Short mmCIF file of N, CA and C in Angstrom, two decimals:
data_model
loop_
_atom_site.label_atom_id
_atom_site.label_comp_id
_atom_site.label_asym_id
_atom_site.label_seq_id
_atom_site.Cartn_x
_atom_site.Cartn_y
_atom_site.Cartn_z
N UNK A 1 0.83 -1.13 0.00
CA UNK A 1 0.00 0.00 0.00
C UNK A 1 0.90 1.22 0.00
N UNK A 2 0.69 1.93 -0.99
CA UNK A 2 1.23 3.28 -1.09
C UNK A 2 0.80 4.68 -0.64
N UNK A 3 1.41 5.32 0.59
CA UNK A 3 0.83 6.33 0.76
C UNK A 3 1.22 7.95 0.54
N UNK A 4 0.77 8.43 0.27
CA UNK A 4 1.25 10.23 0.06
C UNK A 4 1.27 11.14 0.93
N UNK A 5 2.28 11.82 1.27
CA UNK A 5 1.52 12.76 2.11
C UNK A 5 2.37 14.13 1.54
N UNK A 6 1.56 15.20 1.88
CA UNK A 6 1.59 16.46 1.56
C UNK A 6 1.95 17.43 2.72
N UNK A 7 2.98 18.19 2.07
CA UNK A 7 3.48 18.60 3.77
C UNK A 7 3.44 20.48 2.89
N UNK A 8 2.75 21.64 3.49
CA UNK A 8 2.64 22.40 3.61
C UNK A 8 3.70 23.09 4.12
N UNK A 9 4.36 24.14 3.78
CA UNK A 9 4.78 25.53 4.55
C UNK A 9 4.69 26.69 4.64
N UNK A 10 4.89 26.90 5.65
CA UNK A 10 3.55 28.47 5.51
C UNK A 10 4.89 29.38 5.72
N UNK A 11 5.54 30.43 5.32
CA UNK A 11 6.64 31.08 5.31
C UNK A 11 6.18 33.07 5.52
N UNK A 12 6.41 33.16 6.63
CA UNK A 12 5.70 34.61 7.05
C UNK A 12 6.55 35.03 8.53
N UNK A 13 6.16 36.17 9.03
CA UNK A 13 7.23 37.15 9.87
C UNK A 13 7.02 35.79 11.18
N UNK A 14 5.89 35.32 11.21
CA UNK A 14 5.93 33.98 12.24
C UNK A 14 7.18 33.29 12.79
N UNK A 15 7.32 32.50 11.16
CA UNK A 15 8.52 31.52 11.16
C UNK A 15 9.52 32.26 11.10
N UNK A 16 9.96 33.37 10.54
CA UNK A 16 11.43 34.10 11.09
C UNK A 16 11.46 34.54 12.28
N UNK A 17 11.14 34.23 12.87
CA UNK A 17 11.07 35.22 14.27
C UNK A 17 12.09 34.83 14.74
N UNK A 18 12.83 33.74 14.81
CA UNK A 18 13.82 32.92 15.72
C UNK A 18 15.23 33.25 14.95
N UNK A 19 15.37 34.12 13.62
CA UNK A 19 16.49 33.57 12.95
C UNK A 19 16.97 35.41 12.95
N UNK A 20 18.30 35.15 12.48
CA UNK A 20 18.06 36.94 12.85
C UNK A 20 17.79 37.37 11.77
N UNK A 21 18.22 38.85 11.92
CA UNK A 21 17.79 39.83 10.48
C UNK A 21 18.67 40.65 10.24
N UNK A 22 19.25 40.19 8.97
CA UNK A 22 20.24 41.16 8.33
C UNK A 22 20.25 42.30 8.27
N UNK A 23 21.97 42.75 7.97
CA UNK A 23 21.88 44.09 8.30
C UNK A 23 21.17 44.63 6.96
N UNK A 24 20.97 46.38 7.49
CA UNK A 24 20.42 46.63 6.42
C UNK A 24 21.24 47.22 5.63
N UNK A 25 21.75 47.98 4.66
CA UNK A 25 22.26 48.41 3.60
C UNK A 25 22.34 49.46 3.80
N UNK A 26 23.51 50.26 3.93
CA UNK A 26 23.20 51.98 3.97
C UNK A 26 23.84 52.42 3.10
N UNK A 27 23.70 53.77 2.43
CA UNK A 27 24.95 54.68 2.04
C UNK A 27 25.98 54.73 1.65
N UNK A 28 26.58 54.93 3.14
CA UNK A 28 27.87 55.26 3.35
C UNK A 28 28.12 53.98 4.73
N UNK A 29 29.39 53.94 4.73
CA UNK A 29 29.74 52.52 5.46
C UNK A 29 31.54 53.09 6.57
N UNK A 30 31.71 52.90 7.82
CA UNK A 30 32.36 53.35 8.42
C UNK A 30 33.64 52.50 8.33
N UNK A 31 35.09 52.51 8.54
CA UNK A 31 35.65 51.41 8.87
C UNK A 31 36.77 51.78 9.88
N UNK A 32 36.99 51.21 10.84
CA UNK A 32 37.97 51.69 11.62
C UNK A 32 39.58 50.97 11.42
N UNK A 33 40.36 51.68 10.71
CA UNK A 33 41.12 50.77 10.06
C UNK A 33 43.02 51.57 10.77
N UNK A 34 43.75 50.56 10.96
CA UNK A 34 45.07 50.72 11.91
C UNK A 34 46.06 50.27 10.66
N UNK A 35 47.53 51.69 10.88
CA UNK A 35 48.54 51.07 10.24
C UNK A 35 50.08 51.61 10.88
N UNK A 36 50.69 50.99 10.89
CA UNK A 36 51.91 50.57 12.18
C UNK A 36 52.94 51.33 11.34
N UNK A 37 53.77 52.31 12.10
CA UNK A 37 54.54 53.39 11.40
C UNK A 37 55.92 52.99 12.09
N UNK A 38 57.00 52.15 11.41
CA UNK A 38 57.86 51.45 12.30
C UNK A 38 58.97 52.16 12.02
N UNK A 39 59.53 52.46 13.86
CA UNK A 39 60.96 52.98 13.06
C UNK A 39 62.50 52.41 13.32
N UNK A 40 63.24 52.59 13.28
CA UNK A 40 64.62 52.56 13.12
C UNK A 40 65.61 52.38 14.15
N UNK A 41 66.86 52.64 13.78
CA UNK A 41 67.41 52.85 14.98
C UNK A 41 68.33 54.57 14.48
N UNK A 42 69.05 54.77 15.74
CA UNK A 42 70.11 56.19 15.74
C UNK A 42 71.41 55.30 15.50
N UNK A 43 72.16 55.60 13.96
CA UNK A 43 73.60 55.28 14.47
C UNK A 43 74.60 56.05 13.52
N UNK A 44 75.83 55.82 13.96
CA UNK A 44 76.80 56.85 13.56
C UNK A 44 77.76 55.93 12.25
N UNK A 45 78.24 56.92 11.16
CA UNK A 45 79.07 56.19 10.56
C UNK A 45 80.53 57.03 10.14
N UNK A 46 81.26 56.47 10.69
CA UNK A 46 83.04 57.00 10.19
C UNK A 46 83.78 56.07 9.29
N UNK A 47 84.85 56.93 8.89
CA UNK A 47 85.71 56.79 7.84
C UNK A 47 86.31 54.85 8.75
N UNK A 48 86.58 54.24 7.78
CA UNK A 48 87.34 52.76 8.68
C UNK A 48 88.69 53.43 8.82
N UNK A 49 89.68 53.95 8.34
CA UNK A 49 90.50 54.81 8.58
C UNK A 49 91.22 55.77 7.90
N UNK A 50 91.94 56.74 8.18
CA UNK A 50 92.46 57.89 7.20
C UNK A 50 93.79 58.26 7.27
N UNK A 51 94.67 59.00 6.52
CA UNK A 51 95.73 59.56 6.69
C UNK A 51 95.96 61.13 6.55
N UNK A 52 96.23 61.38 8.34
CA UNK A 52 95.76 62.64 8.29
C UNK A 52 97.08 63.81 7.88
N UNK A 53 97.95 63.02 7.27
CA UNK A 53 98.97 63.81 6.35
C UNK A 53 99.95 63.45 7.22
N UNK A 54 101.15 64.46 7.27
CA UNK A 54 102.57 64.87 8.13
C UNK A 54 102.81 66.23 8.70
N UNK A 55 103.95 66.12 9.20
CA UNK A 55 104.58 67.42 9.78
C UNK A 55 105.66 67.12 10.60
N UNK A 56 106.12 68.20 10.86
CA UNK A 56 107.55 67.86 12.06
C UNK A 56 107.14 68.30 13.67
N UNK A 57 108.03 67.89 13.99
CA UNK A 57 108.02 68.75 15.39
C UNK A 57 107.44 70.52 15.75
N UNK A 58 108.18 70.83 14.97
CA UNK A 58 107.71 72.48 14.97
C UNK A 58 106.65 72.99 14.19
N UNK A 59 106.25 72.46 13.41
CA UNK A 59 104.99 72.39 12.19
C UNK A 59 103.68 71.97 12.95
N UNK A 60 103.71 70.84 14.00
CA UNK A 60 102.32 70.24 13.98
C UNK A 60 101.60 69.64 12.33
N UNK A 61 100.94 68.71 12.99
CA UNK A 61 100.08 68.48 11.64
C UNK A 61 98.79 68.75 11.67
N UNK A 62 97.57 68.55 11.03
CA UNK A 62 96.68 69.29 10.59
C UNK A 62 95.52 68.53 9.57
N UNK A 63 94.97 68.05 9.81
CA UNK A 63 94.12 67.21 8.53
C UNK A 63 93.12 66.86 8.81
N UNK A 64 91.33 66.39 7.65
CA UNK A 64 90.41 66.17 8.22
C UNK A 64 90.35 64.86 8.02
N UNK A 65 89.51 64.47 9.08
CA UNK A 65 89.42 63.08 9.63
C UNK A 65 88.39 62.41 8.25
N UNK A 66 87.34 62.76 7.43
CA UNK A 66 86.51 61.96 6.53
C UNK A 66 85.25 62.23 7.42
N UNK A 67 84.46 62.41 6.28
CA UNK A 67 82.88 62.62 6.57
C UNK A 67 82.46 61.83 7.29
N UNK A 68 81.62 62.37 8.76
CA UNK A 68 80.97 61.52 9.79
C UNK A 68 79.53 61.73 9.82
N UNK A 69 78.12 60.64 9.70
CA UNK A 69 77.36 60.49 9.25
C UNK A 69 76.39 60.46 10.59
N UNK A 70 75.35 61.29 11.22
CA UNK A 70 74.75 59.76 12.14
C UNK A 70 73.41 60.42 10.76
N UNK A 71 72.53 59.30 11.25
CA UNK A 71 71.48 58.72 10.64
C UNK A 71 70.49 58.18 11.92
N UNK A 72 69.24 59.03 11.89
CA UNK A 72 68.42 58.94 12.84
C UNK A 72 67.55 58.36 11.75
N UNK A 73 66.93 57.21 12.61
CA UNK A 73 65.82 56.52 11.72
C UNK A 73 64.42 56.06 12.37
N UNK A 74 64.65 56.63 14.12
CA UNK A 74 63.55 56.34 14.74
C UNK A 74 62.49 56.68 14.48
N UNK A 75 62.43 57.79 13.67
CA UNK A 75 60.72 58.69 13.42
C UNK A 75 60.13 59.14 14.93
N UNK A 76 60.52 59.86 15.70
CA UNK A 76 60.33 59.75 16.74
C UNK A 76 59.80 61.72 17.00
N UNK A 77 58.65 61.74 17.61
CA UNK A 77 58.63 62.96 17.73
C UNK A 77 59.24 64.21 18.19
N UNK A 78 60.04 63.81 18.88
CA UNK A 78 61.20 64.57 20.00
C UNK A 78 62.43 63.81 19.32
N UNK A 79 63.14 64.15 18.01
CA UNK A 79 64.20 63.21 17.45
C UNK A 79 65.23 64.01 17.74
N UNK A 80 65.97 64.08 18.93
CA UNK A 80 66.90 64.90 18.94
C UNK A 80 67.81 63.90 19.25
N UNK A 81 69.58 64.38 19.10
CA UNK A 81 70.65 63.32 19.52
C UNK A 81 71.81 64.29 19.48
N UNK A 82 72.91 63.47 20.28
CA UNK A 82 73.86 64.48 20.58
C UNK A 82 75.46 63.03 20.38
N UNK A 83 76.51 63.57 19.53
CA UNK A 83 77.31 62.88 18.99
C UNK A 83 78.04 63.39 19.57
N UNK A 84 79.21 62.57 20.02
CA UNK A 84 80.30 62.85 20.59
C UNK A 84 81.20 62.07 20.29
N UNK A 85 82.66 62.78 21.10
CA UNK A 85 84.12 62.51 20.25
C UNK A 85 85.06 62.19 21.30
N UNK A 86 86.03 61.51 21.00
CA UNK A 86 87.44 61.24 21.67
C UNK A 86 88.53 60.58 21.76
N UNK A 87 89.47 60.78 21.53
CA UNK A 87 90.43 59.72 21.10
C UNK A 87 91.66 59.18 21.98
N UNK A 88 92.13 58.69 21.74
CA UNK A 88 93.36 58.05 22.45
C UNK A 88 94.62 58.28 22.02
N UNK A 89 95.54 58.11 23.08
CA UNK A 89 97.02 58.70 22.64
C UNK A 89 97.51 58.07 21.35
N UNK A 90 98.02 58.53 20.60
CA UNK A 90 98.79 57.90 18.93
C UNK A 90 100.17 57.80 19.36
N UNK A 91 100.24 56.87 19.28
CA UNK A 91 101.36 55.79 19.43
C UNK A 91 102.58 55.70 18.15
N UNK A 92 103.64 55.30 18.10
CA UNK A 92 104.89 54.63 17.18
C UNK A 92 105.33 54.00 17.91
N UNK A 93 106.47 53.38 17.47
CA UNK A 93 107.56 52.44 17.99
C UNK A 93 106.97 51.41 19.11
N UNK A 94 107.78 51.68 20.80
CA UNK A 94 107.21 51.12 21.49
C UNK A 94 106.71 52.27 22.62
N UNK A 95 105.76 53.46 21.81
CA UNK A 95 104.94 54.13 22.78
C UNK A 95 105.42 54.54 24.23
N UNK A 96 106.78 54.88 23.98
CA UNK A 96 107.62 55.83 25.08
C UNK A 96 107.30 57.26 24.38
N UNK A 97 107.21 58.08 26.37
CA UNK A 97 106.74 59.51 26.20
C UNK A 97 107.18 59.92 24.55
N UNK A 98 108.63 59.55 23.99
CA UNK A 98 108.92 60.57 22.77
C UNK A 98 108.68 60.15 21.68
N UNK A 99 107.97 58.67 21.70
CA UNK A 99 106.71 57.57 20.70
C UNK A 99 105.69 58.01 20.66
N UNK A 100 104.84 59.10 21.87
CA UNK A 100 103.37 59.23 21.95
C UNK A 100 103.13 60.51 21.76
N UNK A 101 102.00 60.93 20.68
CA UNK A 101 101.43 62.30 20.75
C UNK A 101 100.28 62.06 21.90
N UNK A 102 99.90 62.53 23.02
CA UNK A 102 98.91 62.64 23.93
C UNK A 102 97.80 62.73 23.36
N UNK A 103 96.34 62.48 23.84
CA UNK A 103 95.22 63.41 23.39
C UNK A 103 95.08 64.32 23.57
N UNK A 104 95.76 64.59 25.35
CA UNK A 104 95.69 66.32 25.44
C UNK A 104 96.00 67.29 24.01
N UNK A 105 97.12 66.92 23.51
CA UNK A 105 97.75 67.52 22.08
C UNK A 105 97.42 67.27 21.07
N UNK A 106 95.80 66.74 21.06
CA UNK A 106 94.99 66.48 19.69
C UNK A 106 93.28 67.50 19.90
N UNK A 107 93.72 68.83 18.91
CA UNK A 107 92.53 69.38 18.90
C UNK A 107 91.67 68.94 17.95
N UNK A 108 90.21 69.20 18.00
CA UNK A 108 89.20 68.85 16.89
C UNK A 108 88.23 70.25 17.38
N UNK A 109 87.82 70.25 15.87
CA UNK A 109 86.97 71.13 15.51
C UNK A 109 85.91 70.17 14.45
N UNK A 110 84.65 70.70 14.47
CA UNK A 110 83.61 70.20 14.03
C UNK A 110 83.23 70.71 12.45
N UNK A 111 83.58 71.88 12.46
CA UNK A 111 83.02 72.82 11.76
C UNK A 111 81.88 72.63 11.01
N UNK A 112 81.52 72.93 10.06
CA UNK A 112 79.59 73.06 9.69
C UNK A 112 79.63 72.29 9.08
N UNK A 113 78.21 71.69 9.30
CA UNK A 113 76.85 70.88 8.43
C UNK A 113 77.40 70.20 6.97
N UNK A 114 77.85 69.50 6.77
CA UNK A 114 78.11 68.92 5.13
C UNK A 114 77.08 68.94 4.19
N UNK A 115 76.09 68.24 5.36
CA UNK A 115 74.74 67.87 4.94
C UNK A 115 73.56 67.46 6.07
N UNK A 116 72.61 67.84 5.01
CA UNK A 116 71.83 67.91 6.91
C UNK A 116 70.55 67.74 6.10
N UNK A 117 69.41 66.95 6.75
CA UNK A 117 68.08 66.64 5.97
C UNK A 117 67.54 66.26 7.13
N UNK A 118 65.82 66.24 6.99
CA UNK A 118 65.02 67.02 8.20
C UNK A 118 65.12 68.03 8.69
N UNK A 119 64.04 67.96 9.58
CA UNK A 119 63.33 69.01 10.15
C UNK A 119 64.37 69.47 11.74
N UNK A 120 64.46 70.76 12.39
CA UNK A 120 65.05 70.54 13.48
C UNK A 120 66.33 71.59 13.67
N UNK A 121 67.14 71.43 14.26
CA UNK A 121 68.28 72.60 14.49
C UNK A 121 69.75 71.74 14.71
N UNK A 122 70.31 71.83 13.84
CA UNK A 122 71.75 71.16 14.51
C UNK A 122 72.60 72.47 14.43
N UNK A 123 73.46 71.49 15.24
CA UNK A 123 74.53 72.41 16.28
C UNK A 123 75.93 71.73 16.32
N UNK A 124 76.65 72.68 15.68
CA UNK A 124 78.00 72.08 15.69
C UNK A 124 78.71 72.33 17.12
N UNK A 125 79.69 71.15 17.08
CA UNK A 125 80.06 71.55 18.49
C UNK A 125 80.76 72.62 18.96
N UNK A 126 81.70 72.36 17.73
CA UNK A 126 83.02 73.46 17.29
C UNK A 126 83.16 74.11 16.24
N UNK A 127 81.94 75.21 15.63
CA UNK A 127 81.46 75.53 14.29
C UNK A 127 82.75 76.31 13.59
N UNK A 128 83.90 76.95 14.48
CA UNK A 128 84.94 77.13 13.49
C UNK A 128 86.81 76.68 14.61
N UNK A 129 87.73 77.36 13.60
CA UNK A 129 88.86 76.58 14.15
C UNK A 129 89.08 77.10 15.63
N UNK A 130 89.17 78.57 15.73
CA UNK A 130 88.93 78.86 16.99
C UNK A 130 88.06 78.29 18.16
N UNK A 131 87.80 76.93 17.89
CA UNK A 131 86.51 76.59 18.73
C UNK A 131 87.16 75.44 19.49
N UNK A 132 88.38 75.06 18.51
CA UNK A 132 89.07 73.26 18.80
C UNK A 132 88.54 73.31 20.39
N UNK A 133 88.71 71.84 20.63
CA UNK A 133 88.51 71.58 21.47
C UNK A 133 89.74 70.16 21.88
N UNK A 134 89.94 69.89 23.26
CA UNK A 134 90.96 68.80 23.20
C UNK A 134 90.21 67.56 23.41
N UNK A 135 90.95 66.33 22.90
CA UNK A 135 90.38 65.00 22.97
C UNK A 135 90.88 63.88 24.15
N UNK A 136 91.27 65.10 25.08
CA UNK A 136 91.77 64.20 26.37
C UNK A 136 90.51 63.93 26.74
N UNK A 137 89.48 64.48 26.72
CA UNK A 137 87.79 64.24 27.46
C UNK A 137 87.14 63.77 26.61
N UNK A 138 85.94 63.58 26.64
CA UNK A 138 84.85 63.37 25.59
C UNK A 138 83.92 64.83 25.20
N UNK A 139 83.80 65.34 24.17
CA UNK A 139 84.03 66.41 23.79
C UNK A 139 82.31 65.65 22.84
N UNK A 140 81.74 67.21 22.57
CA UNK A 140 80.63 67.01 21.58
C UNK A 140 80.59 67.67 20.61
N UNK A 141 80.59 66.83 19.35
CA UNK A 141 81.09 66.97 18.06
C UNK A 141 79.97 68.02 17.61
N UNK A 142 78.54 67.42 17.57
CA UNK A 142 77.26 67.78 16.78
C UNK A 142 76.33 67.62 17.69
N UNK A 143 75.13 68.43 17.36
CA UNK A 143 73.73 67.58 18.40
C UNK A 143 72.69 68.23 17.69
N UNK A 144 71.36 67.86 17.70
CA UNK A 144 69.85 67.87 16.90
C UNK A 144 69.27 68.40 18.31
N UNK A 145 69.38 69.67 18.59
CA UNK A 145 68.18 70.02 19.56
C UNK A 145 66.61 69.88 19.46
N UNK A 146 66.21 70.00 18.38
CA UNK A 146 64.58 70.07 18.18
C UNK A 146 64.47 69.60 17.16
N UNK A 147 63.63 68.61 16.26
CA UNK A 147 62.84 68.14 15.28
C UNK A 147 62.34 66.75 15.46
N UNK A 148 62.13 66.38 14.12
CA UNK A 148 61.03 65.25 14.33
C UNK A 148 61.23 64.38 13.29
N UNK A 149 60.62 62.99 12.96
CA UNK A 149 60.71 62.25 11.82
C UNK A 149 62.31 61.89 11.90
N UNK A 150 62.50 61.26 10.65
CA UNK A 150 63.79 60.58 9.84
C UNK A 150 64.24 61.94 9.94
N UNK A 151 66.08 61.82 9.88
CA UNK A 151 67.01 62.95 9.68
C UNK A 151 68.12 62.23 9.64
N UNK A 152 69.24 63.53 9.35
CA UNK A 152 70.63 62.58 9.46
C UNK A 152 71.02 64.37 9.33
N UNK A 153 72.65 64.03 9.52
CA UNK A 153 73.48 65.04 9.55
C UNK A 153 75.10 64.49 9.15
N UNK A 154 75.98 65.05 8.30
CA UNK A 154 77.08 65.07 8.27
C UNK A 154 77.88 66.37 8.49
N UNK A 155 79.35 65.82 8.79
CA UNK A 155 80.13 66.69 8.61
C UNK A 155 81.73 65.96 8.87
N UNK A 156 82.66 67.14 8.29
CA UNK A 156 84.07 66.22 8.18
C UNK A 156 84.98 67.24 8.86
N UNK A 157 85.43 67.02 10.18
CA UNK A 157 85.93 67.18 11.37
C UNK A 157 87.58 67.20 10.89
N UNK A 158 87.50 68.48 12.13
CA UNK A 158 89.51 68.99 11.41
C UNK A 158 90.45 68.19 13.02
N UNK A 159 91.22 67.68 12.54
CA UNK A 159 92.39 67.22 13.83
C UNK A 159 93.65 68.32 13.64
N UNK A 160 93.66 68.64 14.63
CA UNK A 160 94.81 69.46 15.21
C UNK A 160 96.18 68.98 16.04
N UNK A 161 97.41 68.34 15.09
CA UNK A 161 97.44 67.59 16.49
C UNK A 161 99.07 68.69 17.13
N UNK A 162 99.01 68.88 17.98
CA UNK A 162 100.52 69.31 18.50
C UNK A 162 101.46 68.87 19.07
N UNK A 163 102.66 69.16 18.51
CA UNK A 163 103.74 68.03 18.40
C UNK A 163 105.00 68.74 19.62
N UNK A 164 105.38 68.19 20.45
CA UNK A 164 106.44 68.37 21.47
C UNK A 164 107.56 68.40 20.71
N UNK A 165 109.12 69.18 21.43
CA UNK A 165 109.92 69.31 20.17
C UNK A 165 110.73 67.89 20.61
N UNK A 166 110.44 66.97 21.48
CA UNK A 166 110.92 65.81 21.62
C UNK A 166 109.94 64.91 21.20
N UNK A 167 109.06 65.27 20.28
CA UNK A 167 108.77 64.30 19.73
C UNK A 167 109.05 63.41 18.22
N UNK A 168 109.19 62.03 17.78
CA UNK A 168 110.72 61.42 17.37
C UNK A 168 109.70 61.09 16.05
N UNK A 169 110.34 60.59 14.61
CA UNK A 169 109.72 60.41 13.68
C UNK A 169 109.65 58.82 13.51
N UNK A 170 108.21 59.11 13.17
CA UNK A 170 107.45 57.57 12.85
C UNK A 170 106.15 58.09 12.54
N UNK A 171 105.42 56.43 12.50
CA UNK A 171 104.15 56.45 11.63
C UNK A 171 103.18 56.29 13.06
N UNK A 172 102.67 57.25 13.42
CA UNK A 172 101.90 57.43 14.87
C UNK A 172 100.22 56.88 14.48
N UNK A 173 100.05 56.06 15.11
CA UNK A 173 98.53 55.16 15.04
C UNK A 173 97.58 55.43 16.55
N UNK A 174 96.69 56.07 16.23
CA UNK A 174 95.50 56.11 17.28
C UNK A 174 94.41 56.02 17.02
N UNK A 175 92.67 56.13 17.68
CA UNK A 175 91.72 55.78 17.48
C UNK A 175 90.98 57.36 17.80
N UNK A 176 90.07 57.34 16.61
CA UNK A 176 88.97 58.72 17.33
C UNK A 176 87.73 57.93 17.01
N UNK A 177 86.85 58.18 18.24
CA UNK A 177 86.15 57.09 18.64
C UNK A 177 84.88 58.42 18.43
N UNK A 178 83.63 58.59 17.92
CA UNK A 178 82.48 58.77 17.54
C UNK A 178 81.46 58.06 17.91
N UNK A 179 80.57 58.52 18.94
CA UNK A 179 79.44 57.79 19.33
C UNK A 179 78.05 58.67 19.13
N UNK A 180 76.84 58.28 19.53
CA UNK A 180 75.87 59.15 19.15
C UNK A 180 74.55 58.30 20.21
N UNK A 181 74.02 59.43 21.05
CA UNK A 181 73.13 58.70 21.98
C UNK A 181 71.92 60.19 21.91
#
């Protein structure tokens, strides 16, 4: 025996009641949307090394050290930084008093801006020769008082060095050390 059956559905605001209800369609449509502005670090770049010429005893010598770079990359609103300098006694032979030029007897001067990009104020340390300064201490080359964003600054720094009249001929090796905080 075969039977049929007939099944009805009745489809009205009844039977939706339980299911939800889409959104409706507007206009204009809002979105709250985030994007991450990443930055960098601060660092300094010098020459790997140079030859800052000759001279005698009574002459002194005299020469610039090679373009010194920092490069701020933090993006930082308050991007300011301050570079500093100092070196160590230069040595010959076996670095007896009349082997060593002192640092006391190594002036530096900063003098101006090579290049400079961004926003902000730099400041040489030692903007002309009258300014030398000695490298027995740590001495400040450059500094970014006020700006903002990416920047950088160069410049190529004069050595002064002065020579004792007991001091003996050779090839004198020392370090000038450049940092940036």
């Amino acid at each position: 025996m075969r039977r049929s059956f007939e099944l009805t559905v009745a489809i009205g605001a009844a039977c939706l009641a339980g299911l939800p209800t889409p959104a409706r369609a507007d206009s204009t449509g809002d979105v709250t949307a985030t994007v991450v502005v990443a930055g960098g670090e601060l660092s300094i770049i010098v020459p790997a090394s140079t030859d800052l010429g000759q001279g005698s005893p009574d002459e002194g010598i005299t020469g610039q050290l090679g373009t010194v770079t920092v490069i701020d990359d933090r993006a930082q609103l308050a991007a300011t930084w301050v570079a500093t300098v100092t070196a160590t006694d230069f040595t010959t032979g076996g670095a007896t008093p009349e082997e060593t030029i002192p640092a006391s007897a190594i002036d530096y001067w900063s003098g101006p801006p090579t290049q400079n990009v961004g926003t902000g104020v730099l400041v040489p340390g030692q903007p002309t020769a009258a300014e030398a300064v000695s490298l027995a201490v740590r001495q400040t080359a450059f500094s970014r008082t006020t700006g903002d964003g990416l920047n950088s600054a160069s410049w190529n720094p004069t050595l002064t060095f002065e020579l004792s009249p007991s001091t003996v001929v050779g090839d004198y090796t020392g370090t000038v050390t450049h940092s940036v905080a």
